[in-house]
Coordinates of C-alpha atoms in Angstrom, one line a residue:
X8 CA 25.2 74.0 -138.3
X9 CA 28.0 71.7 -139.5
X10 CA 31.4 73.2 -139.8
X11 CA 33.2 72.7 -143.1
X12 CA 36.9 71.8 -143.2
X13 CA 39.1 72.1 -146.2
X14 CA 41.4 69.2 -147.2
X15 CA 44.4 71.0 -145.8
X16 CA 48.0 70.4 -146.8
X17 CA 50.8 68.2 -145.5
X18 CA 53.0 71.3 -146.2
X19 CA 51.5 72.9 -143.1
X20 CA 53.2 70.2 -140.9
X21 CA 56.7 71.1 -142.0
X22 CA 57.3 73.4 -139.0
X23 CA 56.2 70.6 -136.6
X24 CA 58.4 68.1 -138.4
X25 CA 61.3 70.5 -138.2
X26 CA 60.9 70.7 -134.4
X27 CA 60.5 66.9 -134.0
X28 CA 63.5 66.1 -136.2
X29 CA 65.7 68.6 -134.3
X30 CA 64.4 67.3 -130.9
X31 CA 65.1 63.7 -131.8
X32 CA 68.5 64.3 -133.5
X33 CA 69.8 66.4 -130.6
X34 CA 68.4 64.0 -128.0
X35 CA 69.8 60.8 -129.6
X36 CA 73.2 62.4 -130.5
X37 CA 73.8 63.7 -127.0
X38 CA 71.9 60.9 -125.2
X39 CA 70.0 63.6 -123.4
X40 CA 66.6 64.8 -124.6
X41 CA 67.1 68.0 -122.5
X42 CA 70.1 69.0 -124.6
X43 CA 68.1 71.3 -126.8
X44 CA 66.0 73.8 -124.8
X45 CA 62.4 73.4 -125.8
X46 CA 61.9 77.1 -126.3
X47 CA 64.8 77.2 -128.9
X48 CA 63.3 74.3 -130.8
X49 CA 59.9 76.0 -130.9
X50 CA 61.5 79.3 -132.0
X51 CA 63.3 77.5 -134.9
X52 CA 60.0 75.8 -135.9
X53 CA 58.3 79.2 -135.7
X54 CA 60.9 80.8 -137.9
X55 CA 60.4 78.1 -140.5
X56 CA 56.6 78.7 -140.3
X57 CA 57.0 82.4 -140.7
X58 CA 59.1 82.0 -143.9
X59 CA 56.4 79.7 -145.5
X60 CA 53.5 80.5 -147.7
X61 CA 50.2 78.6 -147.9
X62 CA 50.3 76.1 -150.8
X63 CA 48.4 77.3 -153.8
X64 CA 47.9 80.8 -152.4
X65 CA 47.5 83.4 -155.2
X66 CA 47.8 86.6 -153.3
X67 CA 50.7 85.7 -151.0
X68 CA 50.7 87.1 -147.5
X69 CA 53.5 89.4 -146.5
X70 CA 55.9 88.6 -143.8
X71 CA 54.3 91.2 -141.6
X72 CA 50.9 89.6 -142.1
X73 CA 52.3 86.2 -141.0
X74 CA 53.8 87.8 -138.0
X75 CA 50.4 89.3 -137.1
X76 CA 48.8 85.8 -137.4
X77 CA 51.5 84.4 -135.1
X78 CA 51.0 87.1 -132.5
X79 CA 47.2 86.7 -132.6
X80 CA 47.6 82.9 -132.0
X81 CA 50.0 83.5 -129.2
X82 CA 47.7 86.1 -127.7
X83 CA 44.7 83.8 -127.6
X84 CA 42.7 84.5 -124.4
X85 CA 42.8 80.9 -123.3
X86 CA 46.6 80.9 -123.6
X87 CA 47.1 84.1 -121.7
X88 CA 44.9 82.8 -119.0
X89 CA 47.1 79.7 -118.9
X90 CA 50.2 81.9 -118.6
X91 CA 48.7 83.8 -115.7
X92 CA 47.9 80.4 -114.0
X93 CA 51.4 79.2 -114.6
X94 CA 52.8 82.3 -112.9
X95 CA 50.4 82.2 -110.0
X96 CA 51.1 78.5 -109.6
X97 CA 54.8 79.3 -109.5
X98 CA 54.2 82.1 -107.0
X99 CA 52.2 79.7 -104.8
X100 CA 54.9 77.1 -105.0
X101 CA 57.5 79.7 -104.0
X102 CA 55.5 80.9 -101.0
X103 CA 54.5 77.5 -99.8
X104 CA 58.1 76.4 -99.9
X105 CA 59.4 79.5 -98.2
X106 CA 56.9 79.2 -95.3
X107 CA 57.5 75.4 -95.0
X108 CA 54.1 74.3 -96.2
X109 CA 55.8 71.7 -98.4
X110 CA 57.7 70.3 -95.4
X111 CA 54.5 70.3 -93.3
X112 CA 52.6 68.2 -95.9
X113 CA 55.6 65.9 -96.3
X114 CA 55.9 65.2 -92.6
X115 CA 52.1 64.8 -92.2
X116 CA 52.1 62.2 -94.9
X117 CA 55.0 60.4 -93.3
X118 CA 53.2 60.6 -89.9
X119 CA 49.9 59.2 -90.9
X120 CA 50.8 56.8 -93.7
X121 CA 52.8 53.6 -93.4
X122 CA 55.9 53.6 -95.7
X123 CA 54.3 50.9 -97.9
X124 CA 51.3 53.2 -98.6
X125 CA 53.4 56.4 -99.3
X126 CA 52.9 56.0 -103.1
X127 CA 49.1 55.4 -103.2
X128 CA 48.8 58.1 -100.5
X129 CA 50.8 60.6 -102.6
X130 CA 48.5 59.8 -105.6
X131 CA 45.3 60.3 -103.6
X132 CA 46.6 63.6 -102.1
X133 CA 47.5 64.7 -105.6
X134 CA 44.1 63.8 -106.9
X135 CA 42.4 65.9 -104.2
X136 CA 44.7 68.9 -104.9
X137 CA 44.3 68.7 -108.7
X138 CA 40.5 68.2 -108.5
X139 CA 40.4 71.2 -106.2
X140 CA 42.7 73.4 -108.2
X141 CA 41.6 72.3 -111.7
X142 CA 45.1 72.7 -113.1
X143 CA 47.7 69.9 -113.6
X144 CA 50.6 72.4 -113.8
X145 CA 49.6 74.0 -110.5
X146 CA 49.4 70.5 -108.9
X147 CA 52.8 69.4 -110.2
X148 CA 54.4 72.6 -109.0
X149 CA 52.8 72.4 -105.6
X150 CA 53.1 68.6 -105.0
X151 CA 56.3 67.7 -106.8
X152 CA 58.6 69.1 -104.1
X153 CA 56.7 66.9 -101.6
X154 CA 57.2 63.9 -103.8
X155 CA 60.9 64.7 -104.2
X156 CA 61.3 65.1 -100.4
X157 CA 59.5 61.8 -99.7
X158 CA 61.5 59.9 -102.3
X159 CA 64.8 61.2 -100.8
X160 CA 63.7 60.3 -97.3
X161 CA 62.8 56.7 -98.0
X162 CA 65.4 56.2 -100.8
X163 CA 62.6 55.6 -103.3
X164 CA 62.7 55.5 -107.1
X165 CA 62.6 59.3 -108.0
X166 CA 61.1 58.6 -111.5
X167 CA 58.3 56.5 -110.0
X168 CA 57.4 59.3 -107.5
X169 CA 57.4 61.8 -110.4
X170 CA 55.1 59.6 -112.5
X171 CA 52.8 59.2 -109.5
X172 CA 52.5 63.0 -109.0
X173 CA 52.0 63.7 -112.8
X174 CA 49.3 61.0 -112.9
X175 CA 47.5 62.5 -109.9
X176 CA 47.8 66.0 -111.6
X177 CA 46.1 64.7 -114.8
X178 CA 43.3 63.2 -112.7
X179 CA 42.1 66.7 -111.7
X180 CA 42.8 68.2 -115.1
X181 CA 40.5 65.5 -116.5
X182 CA 37.7 65.6 -114.0
X183 CA 37.7 68.9 -112.1
X184 CA 34.7 71.2 -112.6
X185 CA 37.1 74.2 -112.8
X186 CA 39.7 72.7 -115.2
X187 CA 40.2 74.7 -118.3
X188 CA 40.2 71.5 -120.3
X189 CA 36.9 70.4 -118.9
X190 CA 35.4 73.9 -119.5
X191 CA 36.6 73.8 -123.1
X192 CA 35.3 70.3 -123.8
X193 CA 31.8 71.0 -122.2
X194 CA 31.5 74.3 -124.0
X195 CA 32.4 73.0 -127.4
X196 CA 29.9 70.1 -127.0
X197 CA 27.2 72.1 -125.3
X198 CA 26.9 69.7 -122.4
X199 CA 26.6 70.1 -118.6
X200 CA 29.7 69.4 -116.6
X201 CA 27.8 67.0 -114.3
X202 CA 26.7 64.8 -117.3
X203 CA 30.3 64.8 -118.6
X204 CA 31.6 64.0 -115.1
X205 CA 29.3 61.0 -114.7
X206 CA 30.4 59.5 -118.0
X207 CA 34.0 60.3 -117.5
X208 CA 34.3 58.8 -114.0
X209 CA 32.7 55.5 -115.3
X210 CA 35.3 55.5 -118.1
X211 CA 38.2 55.9 -115.7
X212 CA 37.2 54.0 -112.6
X213 CA 39.1 50.9 -113.7
X214 CA 42.2 53.0 -114.3
X215 CA 42.0 54.6 -110.8
X216 CA 41.6 51.2 -109.1
X217 CA 44.4 49.4 -111.0
X218 CA 46.7 52.3 -110.5
X219 CA 46.2 52.4 -106.7
X220 CA 46.7 48.6 -106.6
X221 CA 49.9 48.8 -108.6
X222 CA 51.3 51.6 -106.4
X223 CA 50.4 49.7 -103.2
X224 CA 52.3 46.6 -104.5
X225 CA 55.6 48.5 -105.1
X226 CA 58.4 47.5 -102.6
X227 CA 58.9 51.1 -101.6
X228 CA 60.9 51.8 -98.4
X229 CA 62.0 48.2 -97.8
X230 CA 64.6 48.2 -95.1
X231 CA 64.1 51.9 -94.4
X232 CA 63.3 52.9 -90.8
X233 CA 61.9 56.4 -90.5
X234 CA 62.0 58.2 -87.2
X235 CA 58.8 58.2 -85.1
X236 CA 58.8 62.0 -84.9
X237 CA 57.8 64.0 -88.0
X238 CA 57.2 67.5 -86.7
X239 CA 54.9 69.8 -88.6
X240 CA 52.8 72.9 -87.8
X241 CA 49.2 72.5 -88.7
X242 CA 49.0 76.3 -89.4
X243 CA 51.5 75.7 -92.3
X244 CA 48.9 73.4 -93.9
X245 CA 46.4 76.2 -94.2
X246 CA 47.4 77.5 -97.7
X247 CA 46.8 74.0 -99.2
X248 CA 43.6 73.5 -97.2
X249 CA 42.3 76.9 -98.3
X250 CA 43.0 76.2 -102.0
X251 CA 41.2 72.9 -101.8
X252 CA 38.1 74.3 -100.0
X253 CA 37.8 77.4 -102.2
X254 CA 38.2 75.3 -105.4
X255 CA 35.3 73.1 -104.3
X256 CA 33.1 76.3 -104.1
X257 CA 33.7 76.8 -107.8
X258 CA 35.8 80.0 -107.3
X259 CA 38.0 80.9 -110.3
X260 CA 41.4 79.3 -110.2
X261 CA 43.1 82.8 -110.4
X262 CA 41.3 83.9 -107.2
X263 CA 42.0 80.6 -105.5
X264 CA 45.7 80.7 -106.2
X265 CA 45.9 84.4 -105.3
X266 CA 44.2 83.8 -101.9
X267 CA 46.5 80.8 -101.4
X268 CA 49.5 83.1 -102.0
X269 CA 48.3 85.8 -99.6
X270 CA 47.5 83.2 -96.9
X271 CA 51.0 81.8 -97.3
X272 CA 52.6 85.2 -97.1
X273 CA 50.6 86.1 -93.9
X274 CA 51.7 82.8 -92.2
X275 CA 55.3 83.2 -93.4
X276 CA 55.5 86.7 -92.0
X277 CA 53.8 85.6 -88.8
X278 CA 56.3 82.8 -88.3
X279 CA 59.3 85.0 -89.3
X280 CA 60.1 82.9 -92.3
X281 CA 60.4 86.1 -94.3
X282 CA 59.5 89.8 -94.0
X283 CA 56.6 91.4 -95.9
X284 CA 59.1 93.0 -98.3
X285 CA 61.1 89.8 -98.7
X286 CA 57.8 87.9 -99.5
X287 CA 57.6 89.8 -102.8
X288 CA 61.0 88.4 -103.8
X289 CA 59.8 84.9 -102.7
X290 CA 56.7 85.2 -105.0
X291 CA 58.8 86.6 -107.8
X292 CA 61.3 83.8 -107.6
X293 CA 58.5 81.2 -107.7
X294 CA 56.9 82.8 -110.7
X295 CA 60.2 82.9 -112.5
X296 CA 60.5 79.1 -112.1
X297 CA 57.5 79.0 -114.5
X298 CA 58.8 81.6 -116.9
X299 CA 59.9 79.1 -119.5
X300 CA 56.5 77.3 -119.4
X301 CA 54.7 80.6 -119.8
X302 CA 56.7 81.7 -122.8
X303 CA 56.6 78.3 -124.4
X304 CA 52.8 78.3 -124.2
X305 CA 52.7 81.7 -126.0
X306 CA 55.1 80.5 -128.7
X307 CA 53.3 77.3 -129.3
X308 CA 50.0 79.2 -129.7
X309 CA 51.6 81.3 -132.4
X310 CA 53.1 78.3 -134.1
X311 CA 49.8 76.4 -134.1
X312 CA 48.1 79.5 -135.6
X313 CA 50.6 79.5 -138.5
X314 CA 50.2 75.8 -139.0
X315 CA 46.5 76.2 -139.2
X316 CA 46.9 79.0 -141.8
X317 CA 49.3 76.7 -143.8
X318 CA 46.7 73.9 -143.8
X319 CA 48.5 71.5 -141.5
X320 CA 45.7 71.2 -138.9
X321 CA 43.0 70.6 -141.6
X322 CA 45.2 67.9 -143.2
X323 CA 45.5 66.0 -139.9
X324 CA 41.7 66.3 -139.3
X325 CA 40.8 65.0 -142.8
X326 CA 43.4 62.1 -142.6
X327 CA 41.7 60.9 -139.4
X328 CA 38.1 61.2 -140.4
X329 CA 37.7 60.3 -144.1
X330 CA 37.1 56.6 -143.5
X331 CA 34.7 56.8 -140.5
X332 CA 31.7 54.4 -140.8
X333 CA 30.4 53.9 -137.2
X334 CA 29.9 55.6 -133.9
X335 CA 32.8 53.7 -132.4
X336 CA 35.0 54.6 -135.3
X337 CA 33.9 58.2 -134.8
X338 CA 34.9 58.1 -131.1
X339 CA 38.3 56.7 -132.1
X340 CA 38.7 59.4 -134.7
X341 CA 37.9 62.0 -132.1
X342 CA 40.4 60.4 -129.7
X343 CA 43.1 60.2 -132.4
X344 CA 42.5 63.8 -133.5
X345 CA 42.7 65.3 -130.0
X346 CA 45.7 63.1 -129.1
X347 CA 47.7 64.2 -132.2
X348 CA 46.8 67.8 -131.6
X349 CA 48.0 67.5 -128.0
X350 CA 51.3 65.9 -129.1
X351 CA 51.7 68.8 -131.5
X352 CA 50.7 71.6 -129.1
X353 CA 51.7 70.1 -125.7
X354 CA 48.5 71.9 -124.5
X355 CA 45.4 69.8 -123.9
X356 CA 43.1 72.9 -123.7
X357 CA 44.3 74.2 -127.1
X358 CA 43.9 70.7 -128.6
X359 CA 40.4 70.4 -127.2
X360 CA 39.4 73.9 -128.5
X361 CA 40.9 73.0 -132.0
X362 CA 39.3 69.5 -132.2
X363 CA 36.0 70.4 -130.5
X364 CA 34.0 71.8 -133.5
X365 CA 34.9 68.8 -135.7
X366 CA 34.2 66.4 -132.8
X367 CA 30.7 67.9 -132.6
X368 CA 30.3 67.4 -136.3
X369 CA 31.3 63.7 -136.0
X370 CA 29.0 63.3 -133.0
X371 CA 26.0 64.8 -134.9
X372 CA 26.7 62.5 -137.9
X373 CA 27.0 59.2 -136.0
X374 CA 24.8 59.9 -133.0
X375 CA 27.5 60.0 -130.4
X376 CA 26.3 61.6 -127.1
X377 CA 27.7 64.9 -126.1
X378 CA 29.0 63.6 -122.7
X379 CA 30.9 60.8 -124.5
X380 CA 32.5 63.3 -126.9
X381 CA 33.5 65.7 -124.1
X382 CA 34.9 62.8 -122.1
X383 CA 36.9 61.5 -125.0
X384 CA 38.3 64.9 -125.7
X385 CA 39.4 65.5 -122.2
X386 CA 40.6 62.0 -121.3
X387 CA 42.8 61.4 -124.4
X388 CA 44.3 64.9 -124.4
X389 CA 45.1 64.7 -120.7
X390 CA 46.6 61.2 -121.0
X391 CA 49.0 62.2 -123.7
X392 CA 49.8 65.5 -121.9
X393 CA 51.1 63.3 -119.0
X394 CA 53.2 61.1 -121.4
X395 CA 54.9 63.4 -123.8
X396 CA 58.5 64.1 -122.5
X397 CA 58.4 67.7 -123.8
X398 CA 55.1 68.5 -122.2
X399 CA 54.9 71.1 -119.4
X400 CA 53.9 68.6 -116.7
X401 CA 56.9 66.3 -117.2
X402 CA 59.3 69.1 -117.8
X403 CA 58.3 70.8 -114.5
X404 CA 58.4 67.5 -112.6
X405 CA 61.7 66.6 -114.1
X406 CA 63.2 70.0 -113.4
X407 CA 62.2 69.9 -109.8
X408 CA 63.4 66.3 -109.4
X409 CA 66.6 67.0 -111.4
X410 CA 66.1 64.0 -113.7
X411 CA 65.3 63.6 -117.4
X412 CA 61.6 63.7 -118.5
X413 CA 62.3 60.5 -120.5
X414 CA 62.9 58.7 -117.2
X415 CA 59.4 59.6 -116.0
X416 CA 57.5 58.4 -119.0
X417 CA 57.6 54.7 -118.2
X418 CA 56.4 55.4 -114.7
X419 CA 53.4 57.7 -115.7
X420 CA 51.2 54.7 -115.0
X421 CA 47.9 56.4 -114.4
X422 CA 48.2 58.2 -117.8
X423 CA 48.9 54.9 -119.6
X424 CA 46.0 53.3 -117.7
X425 CA 43.7 56.2 -118.7
X426 CA 44.4 55.2 -122.4
X427 CA 43.8 51.5 -121.8
X428 CA 40.6 52.1 -119.7
X429 CA 39.2 54.6 -122.2
X430 CA 39.8 52.4 -125.3
X431 CA 38.2 49.5 -123.5
X432 CA 35.2 51.7 -122.6
X433 CA 34.7 52.6 -126.2
X434 CA 35.1 49.0 -127.4
X435 CA 32.9 47.4 -124.8
X436 CA 30.0 49.9 -124.6
X437 CA 27.1 49.9 -127.0
X438 CA 26.7 52.5 -129.7
X439 CA 24.1 54.8 -128.1
X440 CA 22.2 57.3 -130.0
X441 CA 21.7 60.7 -128.5

């Protein structure tokens, strides 16, 4: 059954515009786009949304009713799951750092890879981890300390290392069978994950190859002589290995990260890195490193719910779809829709869930296959999630590397190549009927 969408109202975008104007003004005036904490900007936008009424509404909602809508949006089960994953990823990062798993992986990479192949090697390692974990945030949190350590040891471009890690994280978010984004896309389009995977990998293979080639050509580590000895304990690698293996079995990401944390604690206590009691503090400190991200996800969920109530989401949807005349045009409309929603929400899963029903309508109307729609939804949302400087992935990477997220954007090559490869795939492929 085809879902009907109202015309919506540009009025519903005022909260978003408020946030964007504040973000740009403070960033430009201070020459630092981190000068306004993202949470404060979202709170201000939320306050504006809470004070607004839907245009043309006869029986106006009370302030309490709008607060309820906000809370329901922030309490969406998908968002709360994301918050839990954020916290567990932070806990895993804290434990893996405390029991020297990060150092072990770093030294292993230095030991087996020539300096010239550090960047493509880091990308491949990140792809494996993200595909296994199914979460870009968890991958960035786990791998970014390794990237920072490698960059410092070989005097590399920190922003380039950050962009490489973020790109590898989005690889798994886009293709992993246990990624929340993939699950959302395949469920909204009623298509099997394997069919989506086959279409998606064909879409992105050029991007993967070109990215690896570009990374291999970078003059990283020229004139740097690393010592021959890079000591590491293979036992310290076990938490990462366990997470990868368990993820390939299809186990839920919460169970995977929990078992990874417990394994890290056991090894840390065995090696004397911390006591069993101290390990609780280590886990807590790691979780608190993700506290901002968790709260921001909840606040954004509430803000999007109010924007939907005010008609802003429907306005965007109709602006993008009213002139569609072909299957390719339909695919580009789907791509543009989910991209805009991702820029607004900074959450690819939320943007996919929001755009999914309309994308299915467009697919039914123009005969676009379900695997193509699901691939478009995931690919474009993931690409922009790795490019927006106020998105969680870049904020976490920048925070761990102690640089500005804006410095990372030009080096997020894989995400840029995802866009180029996907657009080319749509343009060059024939319009196929389902």
